[in-house]
Coordinates of C-alpha atoms in Angstrom, one line a residue:
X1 CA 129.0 66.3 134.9
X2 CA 129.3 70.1 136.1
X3 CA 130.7 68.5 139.5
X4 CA 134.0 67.9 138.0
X5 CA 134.5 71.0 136.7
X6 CA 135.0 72.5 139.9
X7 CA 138.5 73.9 140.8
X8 CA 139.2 74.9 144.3
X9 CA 141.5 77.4 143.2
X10 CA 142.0 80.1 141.1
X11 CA 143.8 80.3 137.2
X12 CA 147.1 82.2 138.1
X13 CA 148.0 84.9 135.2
X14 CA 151.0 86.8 134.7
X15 CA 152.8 89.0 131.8
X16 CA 156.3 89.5 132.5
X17 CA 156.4 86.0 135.0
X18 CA 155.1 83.2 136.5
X19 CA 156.2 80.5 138.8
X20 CA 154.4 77.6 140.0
X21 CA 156.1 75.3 142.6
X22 CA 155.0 73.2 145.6
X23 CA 155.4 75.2 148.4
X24 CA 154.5 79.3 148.3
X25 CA 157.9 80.6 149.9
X26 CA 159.6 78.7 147.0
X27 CA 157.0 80.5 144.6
X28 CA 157.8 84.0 145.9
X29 CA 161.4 83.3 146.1
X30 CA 160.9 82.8 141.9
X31 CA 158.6 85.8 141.4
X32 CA 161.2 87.5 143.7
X33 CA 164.0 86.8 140.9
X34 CA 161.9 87.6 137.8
X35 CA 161.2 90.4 139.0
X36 CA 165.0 91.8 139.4
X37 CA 165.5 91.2 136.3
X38 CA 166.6 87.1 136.1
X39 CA 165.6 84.7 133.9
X40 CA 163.7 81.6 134.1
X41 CA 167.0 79.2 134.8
X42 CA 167.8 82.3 137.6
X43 CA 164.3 82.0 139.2
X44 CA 164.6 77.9 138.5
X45 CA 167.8 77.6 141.0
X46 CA 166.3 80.0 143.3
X47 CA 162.9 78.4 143.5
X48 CA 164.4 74.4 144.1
X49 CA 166.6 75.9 146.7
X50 CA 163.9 77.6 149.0
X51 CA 162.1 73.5 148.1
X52 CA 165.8 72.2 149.5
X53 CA 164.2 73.5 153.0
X54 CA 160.9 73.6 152.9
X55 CA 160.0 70.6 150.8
X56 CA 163.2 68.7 152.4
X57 CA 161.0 65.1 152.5
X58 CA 160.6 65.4 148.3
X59 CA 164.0 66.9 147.3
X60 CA 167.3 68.7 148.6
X61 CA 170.9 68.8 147.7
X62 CA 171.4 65.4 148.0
X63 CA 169.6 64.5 144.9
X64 CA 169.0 64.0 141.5
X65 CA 168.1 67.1 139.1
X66 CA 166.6 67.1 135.4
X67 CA 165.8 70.2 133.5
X68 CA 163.8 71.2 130.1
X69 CA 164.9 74.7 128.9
X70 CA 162.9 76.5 126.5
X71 CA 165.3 78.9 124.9
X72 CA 163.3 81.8 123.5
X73 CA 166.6 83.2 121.5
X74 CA 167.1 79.9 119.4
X75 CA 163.9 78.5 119.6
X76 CA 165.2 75.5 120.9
X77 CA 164.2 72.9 124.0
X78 CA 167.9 71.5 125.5
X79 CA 167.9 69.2 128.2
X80 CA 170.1 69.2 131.3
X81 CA 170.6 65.9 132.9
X82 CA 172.0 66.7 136.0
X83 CA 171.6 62.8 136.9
X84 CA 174.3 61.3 139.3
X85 CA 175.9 57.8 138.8
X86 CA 176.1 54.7 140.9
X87 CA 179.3 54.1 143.1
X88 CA 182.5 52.4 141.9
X89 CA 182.1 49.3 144.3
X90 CA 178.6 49.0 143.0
X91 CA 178.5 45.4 141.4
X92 CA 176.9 42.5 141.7
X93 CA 179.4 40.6 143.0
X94 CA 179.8 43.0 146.2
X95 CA 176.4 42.4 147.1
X96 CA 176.9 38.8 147.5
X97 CA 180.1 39.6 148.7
X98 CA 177.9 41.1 151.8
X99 CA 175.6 38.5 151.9
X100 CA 172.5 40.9 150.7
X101 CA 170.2 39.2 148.1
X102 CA 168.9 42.5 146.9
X103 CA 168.8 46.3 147.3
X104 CA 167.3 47.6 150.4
X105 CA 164.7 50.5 150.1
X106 CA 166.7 52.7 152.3
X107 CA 170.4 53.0 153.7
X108 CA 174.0 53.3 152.5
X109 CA 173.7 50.7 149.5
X110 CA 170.9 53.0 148.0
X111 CA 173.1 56.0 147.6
X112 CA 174.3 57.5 144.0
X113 CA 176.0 60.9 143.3
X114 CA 174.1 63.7 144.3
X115 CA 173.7 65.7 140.7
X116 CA 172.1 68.5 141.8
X117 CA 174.2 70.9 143.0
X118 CA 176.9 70.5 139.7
X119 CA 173.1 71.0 138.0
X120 CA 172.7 74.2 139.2
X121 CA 175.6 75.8 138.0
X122 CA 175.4 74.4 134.6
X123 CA 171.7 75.7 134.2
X124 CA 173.2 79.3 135.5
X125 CA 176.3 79.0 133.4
X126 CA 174.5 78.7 130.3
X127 CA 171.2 80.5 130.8
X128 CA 171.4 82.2 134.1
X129 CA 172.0 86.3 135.0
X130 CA 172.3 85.9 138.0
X131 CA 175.5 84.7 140.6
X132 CA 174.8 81.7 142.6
X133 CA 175.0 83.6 146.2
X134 CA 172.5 85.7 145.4
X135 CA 169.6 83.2 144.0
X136 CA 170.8 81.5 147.7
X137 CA 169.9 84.3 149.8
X138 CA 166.4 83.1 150.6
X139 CA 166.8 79.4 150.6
X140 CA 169.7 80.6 153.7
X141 CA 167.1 82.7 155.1
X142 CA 164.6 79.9 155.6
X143 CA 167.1 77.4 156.7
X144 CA 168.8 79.7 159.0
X145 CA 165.7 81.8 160.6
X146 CA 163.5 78.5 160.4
X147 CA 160.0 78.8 158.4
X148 CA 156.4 77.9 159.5
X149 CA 156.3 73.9 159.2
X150 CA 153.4 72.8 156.9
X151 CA 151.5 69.9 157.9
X152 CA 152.6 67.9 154.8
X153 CA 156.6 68.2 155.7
X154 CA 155.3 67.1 159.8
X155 CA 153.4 64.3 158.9
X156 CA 156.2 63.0 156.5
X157 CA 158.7 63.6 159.3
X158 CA 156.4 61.7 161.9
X159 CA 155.9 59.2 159.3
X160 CA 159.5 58.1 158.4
X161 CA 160.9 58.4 161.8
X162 CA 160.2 54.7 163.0
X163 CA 161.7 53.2 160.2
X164 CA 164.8 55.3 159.8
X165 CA 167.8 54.1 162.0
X166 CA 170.4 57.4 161.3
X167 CA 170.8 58.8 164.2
X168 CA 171.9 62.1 162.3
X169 CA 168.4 62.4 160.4
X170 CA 167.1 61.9 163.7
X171 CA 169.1 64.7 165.0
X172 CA 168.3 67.0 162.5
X173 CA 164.5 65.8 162.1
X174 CA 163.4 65.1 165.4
X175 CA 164.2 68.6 167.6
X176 CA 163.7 67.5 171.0
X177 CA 162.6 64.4 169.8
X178 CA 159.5 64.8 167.9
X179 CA 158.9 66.0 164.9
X180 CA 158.0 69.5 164.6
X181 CA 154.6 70.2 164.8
X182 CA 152.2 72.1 161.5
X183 CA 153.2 75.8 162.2
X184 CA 156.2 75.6 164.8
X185 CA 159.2 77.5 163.4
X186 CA 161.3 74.3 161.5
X187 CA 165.3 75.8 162.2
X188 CA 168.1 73.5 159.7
X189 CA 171.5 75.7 160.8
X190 CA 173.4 72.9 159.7
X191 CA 171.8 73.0 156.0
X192 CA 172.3 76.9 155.9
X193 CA 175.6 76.6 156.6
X194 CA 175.8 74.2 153.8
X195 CA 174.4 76.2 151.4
X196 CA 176.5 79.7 152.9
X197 CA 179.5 77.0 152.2
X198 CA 178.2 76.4 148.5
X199 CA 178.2 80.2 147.5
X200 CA 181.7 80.5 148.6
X201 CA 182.8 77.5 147.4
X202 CA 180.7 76.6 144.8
X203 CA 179.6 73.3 143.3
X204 CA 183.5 71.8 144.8
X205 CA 182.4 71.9 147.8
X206 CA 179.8 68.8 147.1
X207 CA 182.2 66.6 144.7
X208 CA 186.0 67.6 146.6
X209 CA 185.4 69.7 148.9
X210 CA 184.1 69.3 153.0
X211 CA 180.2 67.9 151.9
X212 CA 181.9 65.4 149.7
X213 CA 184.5 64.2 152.1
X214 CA 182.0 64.1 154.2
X215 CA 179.7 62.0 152.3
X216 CA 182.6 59.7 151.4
X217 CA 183.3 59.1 155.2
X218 CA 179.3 58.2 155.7
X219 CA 179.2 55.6 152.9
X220 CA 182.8 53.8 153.7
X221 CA 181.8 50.3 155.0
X222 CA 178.3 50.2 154.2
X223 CA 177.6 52.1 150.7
X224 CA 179.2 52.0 147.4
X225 CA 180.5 55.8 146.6
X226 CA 183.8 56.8 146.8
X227 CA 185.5 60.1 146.9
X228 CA 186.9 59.6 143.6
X229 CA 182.9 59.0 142.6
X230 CA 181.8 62.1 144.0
X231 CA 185.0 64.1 142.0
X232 CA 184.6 62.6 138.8
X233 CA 180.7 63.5 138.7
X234 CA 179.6 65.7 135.3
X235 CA 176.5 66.5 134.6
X236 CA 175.5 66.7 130.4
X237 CA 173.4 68.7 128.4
X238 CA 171.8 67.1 125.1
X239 CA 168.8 66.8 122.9
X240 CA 165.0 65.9 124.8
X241 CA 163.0 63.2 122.9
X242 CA 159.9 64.1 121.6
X243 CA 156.6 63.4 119.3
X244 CA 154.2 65.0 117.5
X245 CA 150.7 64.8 119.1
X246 CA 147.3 66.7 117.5
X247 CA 149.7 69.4 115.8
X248 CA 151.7 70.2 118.7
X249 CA 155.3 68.5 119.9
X250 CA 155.3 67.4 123.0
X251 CA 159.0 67.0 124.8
X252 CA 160.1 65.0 127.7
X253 CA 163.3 63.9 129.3
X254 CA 164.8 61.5 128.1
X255 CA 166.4 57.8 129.6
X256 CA 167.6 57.3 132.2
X257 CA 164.3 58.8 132.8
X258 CA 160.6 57.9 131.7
X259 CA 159.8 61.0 129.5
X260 CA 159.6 58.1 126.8
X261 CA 156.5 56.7 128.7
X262 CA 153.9 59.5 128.5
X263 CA 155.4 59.7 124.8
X264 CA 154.5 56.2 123.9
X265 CA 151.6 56.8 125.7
X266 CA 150.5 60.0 123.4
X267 CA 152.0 58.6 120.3
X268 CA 148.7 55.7 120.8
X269 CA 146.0 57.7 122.3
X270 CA 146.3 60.1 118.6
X271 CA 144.8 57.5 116.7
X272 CA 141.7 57.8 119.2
X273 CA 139.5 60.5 119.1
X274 CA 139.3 61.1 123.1
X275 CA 137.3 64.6 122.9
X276 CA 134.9 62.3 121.8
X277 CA 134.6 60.4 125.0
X278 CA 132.9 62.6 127.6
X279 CA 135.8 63.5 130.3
X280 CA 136.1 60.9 133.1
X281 CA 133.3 58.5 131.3
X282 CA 134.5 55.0 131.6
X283 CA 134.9 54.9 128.1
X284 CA 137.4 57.4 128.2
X285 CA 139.1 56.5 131.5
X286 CA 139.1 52.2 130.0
X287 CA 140.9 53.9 126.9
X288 CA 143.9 55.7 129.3
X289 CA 144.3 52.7 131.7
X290 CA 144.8 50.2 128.9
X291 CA 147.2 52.7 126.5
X292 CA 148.9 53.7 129.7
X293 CA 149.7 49.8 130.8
X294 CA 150.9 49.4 127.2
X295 CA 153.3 52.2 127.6
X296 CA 154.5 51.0 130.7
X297 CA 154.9 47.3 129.9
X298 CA 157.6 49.0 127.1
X299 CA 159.1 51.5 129.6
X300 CA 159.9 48.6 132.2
X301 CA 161.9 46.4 129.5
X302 CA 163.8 48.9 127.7
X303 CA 164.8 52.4 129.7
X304 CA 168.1 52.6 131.5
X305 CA 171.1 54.4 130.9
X306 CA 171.9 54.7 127.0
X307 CA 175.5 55.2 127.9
X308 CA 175.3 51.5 129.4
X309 CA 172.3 50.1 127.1
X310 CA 170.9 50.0 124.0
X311 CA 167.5 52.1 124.4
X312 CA 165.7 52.3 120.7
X313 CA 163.9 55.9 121.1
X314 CA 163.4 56.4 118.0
X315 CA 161.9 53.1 117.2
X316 CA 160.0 53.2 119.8
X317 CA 159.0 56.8 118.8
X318 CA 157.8 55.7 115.3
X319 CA 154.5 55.9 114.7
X320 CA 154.0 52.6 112.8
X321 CA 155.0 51.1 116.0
X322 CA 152.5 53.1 117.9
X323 CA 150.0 51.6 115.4
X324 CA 151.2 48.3 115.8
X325 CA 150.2 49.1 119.9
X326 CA 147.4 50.3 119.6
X327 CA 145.8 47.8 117.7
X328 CA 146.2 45.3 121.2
X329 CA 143.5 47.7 122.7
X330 CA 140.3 46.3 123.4
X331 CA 137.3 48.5 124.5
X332 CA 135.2 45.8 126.3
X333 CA 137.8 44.7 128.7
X334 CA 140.9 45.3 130.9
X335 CA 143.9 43.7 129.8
X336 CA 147.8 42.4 130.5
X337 CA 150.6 43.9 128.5
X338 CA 154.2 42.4 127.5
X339 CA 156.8 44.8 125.6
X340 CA 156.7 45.3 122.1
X341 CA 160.0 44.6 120.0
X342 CA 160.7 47.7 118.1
X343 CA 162.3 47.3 114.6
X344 CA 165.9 49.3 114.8
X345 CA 158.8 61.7 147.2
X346 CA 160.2 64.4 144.7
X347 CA 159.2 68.0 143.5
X348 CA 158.3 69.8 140.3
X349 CA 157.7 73.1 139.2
X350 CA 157.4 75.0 136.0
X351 CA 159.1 78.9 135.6
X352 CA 158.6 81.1 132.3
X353 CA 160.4 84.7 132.3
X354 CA 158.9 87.7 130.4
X355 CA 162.1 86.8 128.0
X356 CA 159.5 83.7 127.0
X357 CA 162.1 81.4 128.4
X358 CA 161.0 78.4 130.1
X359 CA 162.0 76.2 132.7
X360 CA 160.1 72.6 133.7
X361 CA 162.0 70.9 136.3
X362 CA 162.1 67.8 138.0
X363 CA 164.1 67.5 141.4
X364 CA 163.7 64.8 143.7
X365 CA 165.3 62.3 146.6
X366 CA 163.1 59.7 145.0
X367 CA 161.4 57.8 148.3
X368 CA 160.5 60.6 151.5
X369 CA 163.8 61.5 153.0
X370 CA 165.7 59.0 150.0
X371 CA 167.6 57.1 151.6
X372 CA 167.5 58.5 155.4
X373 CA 171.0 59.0 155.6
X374 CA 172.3 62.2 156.4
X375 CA 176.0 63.1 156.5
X376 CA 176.9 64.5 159.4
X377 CA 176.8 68.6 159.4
X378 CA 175.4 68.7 156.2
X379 CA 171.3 69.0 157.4
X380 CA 170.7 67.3 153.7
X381 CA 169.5 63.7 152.8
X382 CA 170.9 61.7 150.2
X383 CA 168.8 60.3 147.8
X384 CA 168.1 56.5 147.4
X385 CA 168.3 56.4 143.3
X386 CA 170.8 53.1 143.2
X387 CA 167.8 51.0 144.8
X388 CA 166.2 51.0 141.0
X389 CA 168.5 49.1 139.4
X390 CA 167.8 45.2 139.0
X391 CA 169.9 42.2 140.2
X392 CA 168.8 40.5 136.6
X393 CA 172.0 40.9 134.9
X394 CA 170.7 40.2 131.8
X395 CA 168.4 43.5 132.3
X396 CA 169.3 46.8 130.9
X397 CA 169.5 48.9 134.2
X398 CA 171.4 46.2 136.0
X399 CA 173.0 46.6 139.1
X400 CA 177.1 47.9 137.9
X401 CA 179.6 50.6 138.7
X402 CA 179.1 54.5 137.6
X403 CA 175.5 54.0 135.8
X404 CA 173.0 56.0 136.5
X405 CA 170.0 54.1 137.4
X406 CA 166.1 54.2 136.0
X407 CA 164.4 57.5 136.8
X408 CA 161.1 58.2 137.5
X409 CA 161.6 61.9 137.0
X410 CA 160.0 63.2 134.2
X411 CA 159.5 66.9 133.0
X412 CA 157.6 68.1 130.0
X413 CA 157.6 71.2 127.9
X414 CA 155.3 71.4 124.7
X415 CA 155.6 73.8 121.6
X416 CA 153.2 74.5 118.4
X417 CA 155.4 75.8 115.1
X418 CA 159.0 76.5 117.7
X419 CA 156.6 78.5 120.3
X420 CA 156.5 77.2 124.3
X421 CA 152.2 76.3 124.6
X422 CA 152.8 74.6 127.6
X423 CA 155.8 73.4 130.3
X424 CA 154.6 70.6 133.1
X425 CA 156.0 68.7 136.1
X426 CA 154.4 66.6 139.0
X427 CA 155.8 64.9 141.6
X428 CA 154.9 61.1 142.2
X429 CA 157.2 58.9 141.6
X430 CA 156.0 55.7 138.8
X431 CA 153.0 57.3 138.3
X432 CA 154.3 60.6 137.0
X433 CA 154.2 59.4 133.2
X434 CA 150.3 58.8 133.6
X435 CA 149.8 61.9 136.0
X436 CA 151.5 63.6 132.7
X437 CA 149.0 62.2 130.1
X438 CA 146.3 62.9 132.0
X439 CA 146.7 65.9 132.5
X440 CA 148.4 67.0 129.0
X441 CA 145.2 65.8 127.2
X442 CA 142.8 66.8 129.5
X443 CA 144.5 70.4 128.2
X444 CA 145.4 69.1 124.8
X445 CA 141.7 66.9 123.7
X446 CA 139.3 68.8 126.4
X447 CA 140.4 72.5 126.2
X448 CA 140.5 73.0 130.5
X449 CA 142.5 75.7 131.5
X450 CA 146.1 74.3 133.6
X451 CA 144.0 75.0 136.8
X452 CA 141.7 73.0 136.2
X453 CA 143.4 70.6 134.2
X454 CA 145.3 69.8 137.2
X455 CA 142.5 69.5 139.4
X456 CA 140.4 67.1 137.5
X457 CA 140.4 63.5 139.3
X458 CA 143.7 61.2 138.2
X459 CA 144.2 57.7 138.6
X460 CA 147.3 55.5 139.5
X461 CA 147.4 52.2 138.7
X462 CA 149.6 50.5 141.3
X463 CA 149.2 48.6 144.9
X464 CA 150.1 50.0 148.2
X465 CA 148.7 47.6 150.4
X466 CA 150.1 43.8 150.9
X467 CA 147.3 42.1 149.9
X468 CA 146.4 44.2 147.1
X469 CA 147.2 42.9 143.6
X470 CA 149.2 44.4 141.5
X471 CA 147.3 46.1 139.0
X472 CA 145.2 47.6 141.4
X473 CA 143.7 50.9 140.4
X474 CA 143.3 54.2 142.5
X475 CA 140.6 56.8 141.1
X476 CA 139.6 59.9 143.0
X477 CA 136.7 59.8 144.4
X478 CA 134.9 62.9 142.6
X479 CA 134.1 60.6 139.4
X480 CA 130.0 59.1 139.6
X481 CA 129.9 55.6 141.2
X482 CA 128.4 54.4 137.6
X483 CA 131.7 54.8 135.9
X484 CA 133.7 52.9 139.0
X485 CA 131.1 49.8 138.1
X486 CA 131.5 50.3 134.2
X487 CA 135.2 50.1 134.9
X488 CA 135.0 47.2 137.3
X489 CA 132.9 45.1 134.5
X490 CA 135.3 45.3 132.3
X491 CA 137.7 44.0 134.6
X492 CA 139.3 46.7 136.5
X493 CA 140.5 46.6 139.8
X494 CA 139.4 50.0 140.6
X495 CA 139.6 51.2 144.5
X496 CA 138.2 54.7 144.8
X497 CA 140.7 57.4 146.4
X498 CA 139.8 60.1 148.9
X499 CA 139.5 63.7 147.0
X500 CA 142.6 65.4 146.0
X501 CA 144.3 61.9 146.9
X502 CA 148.2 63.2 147.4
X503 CA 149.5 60.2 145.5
X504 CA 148.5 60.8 142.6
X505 CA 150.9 63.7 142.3
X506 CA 151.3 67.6 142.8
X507 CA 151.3 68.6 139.3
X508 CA 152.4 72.3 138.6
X509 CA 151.9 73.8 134.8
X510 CA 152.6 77.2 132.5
X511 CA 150.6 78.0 129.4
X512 CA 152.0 80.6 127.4
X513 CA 149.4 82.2 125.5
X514 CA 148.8 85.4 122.9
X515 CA 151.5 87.9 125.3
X516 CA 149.6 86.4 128.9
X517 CA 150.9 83.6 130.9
X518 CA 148.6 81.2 133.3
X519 CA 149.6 78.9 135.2
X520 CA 148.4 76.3 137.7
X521 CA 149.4 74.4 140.9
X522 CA 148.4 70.9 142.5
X523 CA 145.9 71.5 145.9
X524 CA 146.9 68.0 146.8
X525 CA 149.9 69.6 148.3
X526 CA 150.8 73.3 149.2
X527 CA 151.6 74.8 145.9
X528 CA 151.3 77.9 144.5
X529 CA 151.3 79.4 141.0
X530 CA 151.9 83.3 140.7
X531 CA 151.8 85.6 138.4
X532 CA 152.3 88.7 137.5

């Protein structure tokens, strides 16, 4: 099928850099930093910080921020969970204290710690070169001087604005009362002075200083954070999970995110031989759908926050168990998953410095705009993380004070004998697990470049529409009509997706190879991956 081989863009290579993030001023603000001399955490902050203002419906200050770190010196992949916690008058009995029978999708009630910013400066305090003010320079720029408005950011803006009541989003969002329009000049002075504030003051300023009182005044009455919430934030660095997958070892973040997903997923597809299955033949797409629903049927029981909840990652991770999975596959038909019982809107881009450090991150407000509410004088959103925990309170990632709730961030970084072969990250919220085994195989089991690895048509299994079931699933449009009907007899509820369909994630990817670096980035959004 020659047709799918196409890729509308070209296989970015680089030697001493490469960066490969959703929106090209972020890109160059990367390249920018590798070149003087930074490193990939330096060209990491700098790159999400030009995203804080151009990407500002997928991610920004206000949110959550999780980081793989291939460390060339040691050989080593650390994790930085830069995750933020729930608020202190977050309980269940509050809520129907307030009369509310569950967690709305947007508002104060949907509002945890910001973790980013404290993120930052623990990725630049162990890894970094460079001082903070200076990896802000262009991100003030942009803010400041305003940048070209892509049609992306516009339409989200137009999109959002009827449902969002804050008047100060609306302020900032809305210039003259419309939302800017695909090239006009998009000016935030209230977010560059935010971020001038945060290279004076540091990360202080967001957890005691103006932004945090600030926040603290927003959320009295209707939210759950505090003051003292936002001051006693940390952020932790600790081990990612990982398996072994056709020789190589693949690594993910780990709960409260749902790394472990594509894992799980990966650990069952190796007892397959998929290169065997022509690429996008329904034999190969019935064999991802059904291992993928078995991975997820396992991630919605067990992830949450280990600190609050027994998560068994390495039982999970064990490959008997994966076995024991597997075997509940049947190639003639679609089927429904429950969990095993194990014995015992957002952004992502990828950076890898000449050093052969490298940096996959995930940074996100979770829904467009999280939760709408913007502080006043801040130009930032806060993100709407709390509305992922459950009102069961026999569940794991139950509603309760100072948890971090279940993320759908993911980032991925994957290594053959201690080397980096590959780092990944897409945006997409539940589907980013399957965007990242899709992808990771169609590199791993086909041999495609990233570029085109990227490209290639994804699926998402999930509704969007009322009346859709649940396990309705979106292909792209670019596979033959003969695999939708093969798919459909055996049972799938397979819609077909416009080309390049944007939610099925903007996937970005590095692949470090023999001294040369390539790299890829999504066309479903405005990314760029340079080189050089």
């Amino acid at each position: 099928m020659p047709e799918l081989g196409y890729s509308r863009r070209s296989l970015a290579l680089g030697r001493d850099g490469l960066v490969a993030s959703c929106h090209p001023l972020a890109t160059l603000a990367g390249v920018e930093t590798l070149k003087a001399g930074g490193t990939a955490a330096d060209a990491a902050v700098a790159t999400n910080a030009v995203l804080t203002v151009t990407q500002s419906n997928n991610c920004g200050l206000g949110g959550d921020f999780f980081c793989l770190y291939y460390e060339a010196a040691t050989r080593r992949v650390h994790f930085l969970n830069g995750a933020g916690r729930s608020g202190s008058r977050a309980t269940l009995e509050e809520l129907r204290r307030r009369g509310m029978h569950g967690l709305p999708v947007i508002g104060p009630p949907t509002v945890s710690v910001p973790g980013c910013v404290r993120a930052w400066q623990m990725l630049l305090d162990r890894f970094g070169t460079r001082p903070l003010d200076r990896l802000l320079e262009p991100a003030i720029h942009y803010a400041g001087r305003g940048f070209p408005i892509t049609s992306i950011l516009s339409q989200a803006i137009a999109e959002f604005a009827p449902g969002n009541p804050d008047s100060e989003w609306r302020r900032v969002f809305l210039p003259g009362g419309r939302a800017p329009a695909p090239g006009e000049l998009f000016v935030q002075p209230d977010l560059a002075r935010t971020l001038r504030d945060l290279t004076a003051e540091g990360p202080d300023l967001f957890y005691r200083g103006r932004v945090a009182r600030t926040i603290a005044e927003r959320m009295d009455g209707d939210g759950f954070l505090t003051l003292d919430d936002l001051a006693a934030h940390t952020g932790e660095w600790g081990e990612p999970i990982g398996t072994t997958y056709r020789g190589l070892t693949v690594y993910e973040t780990p709960p409260p995110t749902q790394g472990l997903t594509t894992l799980l997923a990966l650990n069952m597809l190796e007892g397959f031989p998929l290169a065997r299955r022509p690429l996008h033949s329904a034999e190969h797409l019935h064999l991802l759908l059904e291992i993928v629903k078995l991975a997820y049927a396992d991630r919605d029981r067990w992830i949450a926050d280990p600190e609050h909840a027994r998560v068994p990652v390495a039982a999970l991770l064990d490959k008997t168990y994966a076995a024991a999975r597997r075997r509940q596959f049947d190639s003639r038909k679609a089927g429904t998953y429950t969990p095993g019982e194990p014995e015992g809107d957002t952004t992502g881009f990828v950076v890898a410095d000449g050093h052969g450090n490298v940096a996959a991150v995930i940074q996100s407000l979770f829904n467009p705009f999280g939760s709408g509410i913007v502080p006043p004088g801040t130009g930032l959103c806060l993100q709407n993380r709390g509305r992922h925990f459950t009102l069961d309170p026999a569940h794991p990632s139950a509603l309760a004070p100072r948890k971090r709730p279940f993320h759908t961030l993911m980032a991925s970084i994957t290594t053959r004998d201690e080397r980096p072969v590959m780092g990944f990250a897409t945006m997409g919220g539940n589907g980013q697990a399957m965007f990242h085994v899709q992808v990771l195989t169609n590199v791993f089991d086909y041999g495609l470049d990233v570029q085109e690895a990227i490209e290639r048509p994804r699926f998402l299994i999930g509704a969007f529409l009322p009346d859709e079931p649940a396990d309705t699933i979106y292909l792209e449009g670019r596979v033959p009509p003969r695999v939708f009907a093969a798919l459909r007899r055996r049972g799938h509820a397979i819609r077909a997706a416009p080309e390049l369909f944007y939610k099925v994630g903007h996937a970005h990817g590095v692949v470090v190879g023999d001294g040369v670096l390539s790299g890829g980035a999504d066309p479903r959004g405005d990314g760029v991956a340079l080189g050089f």
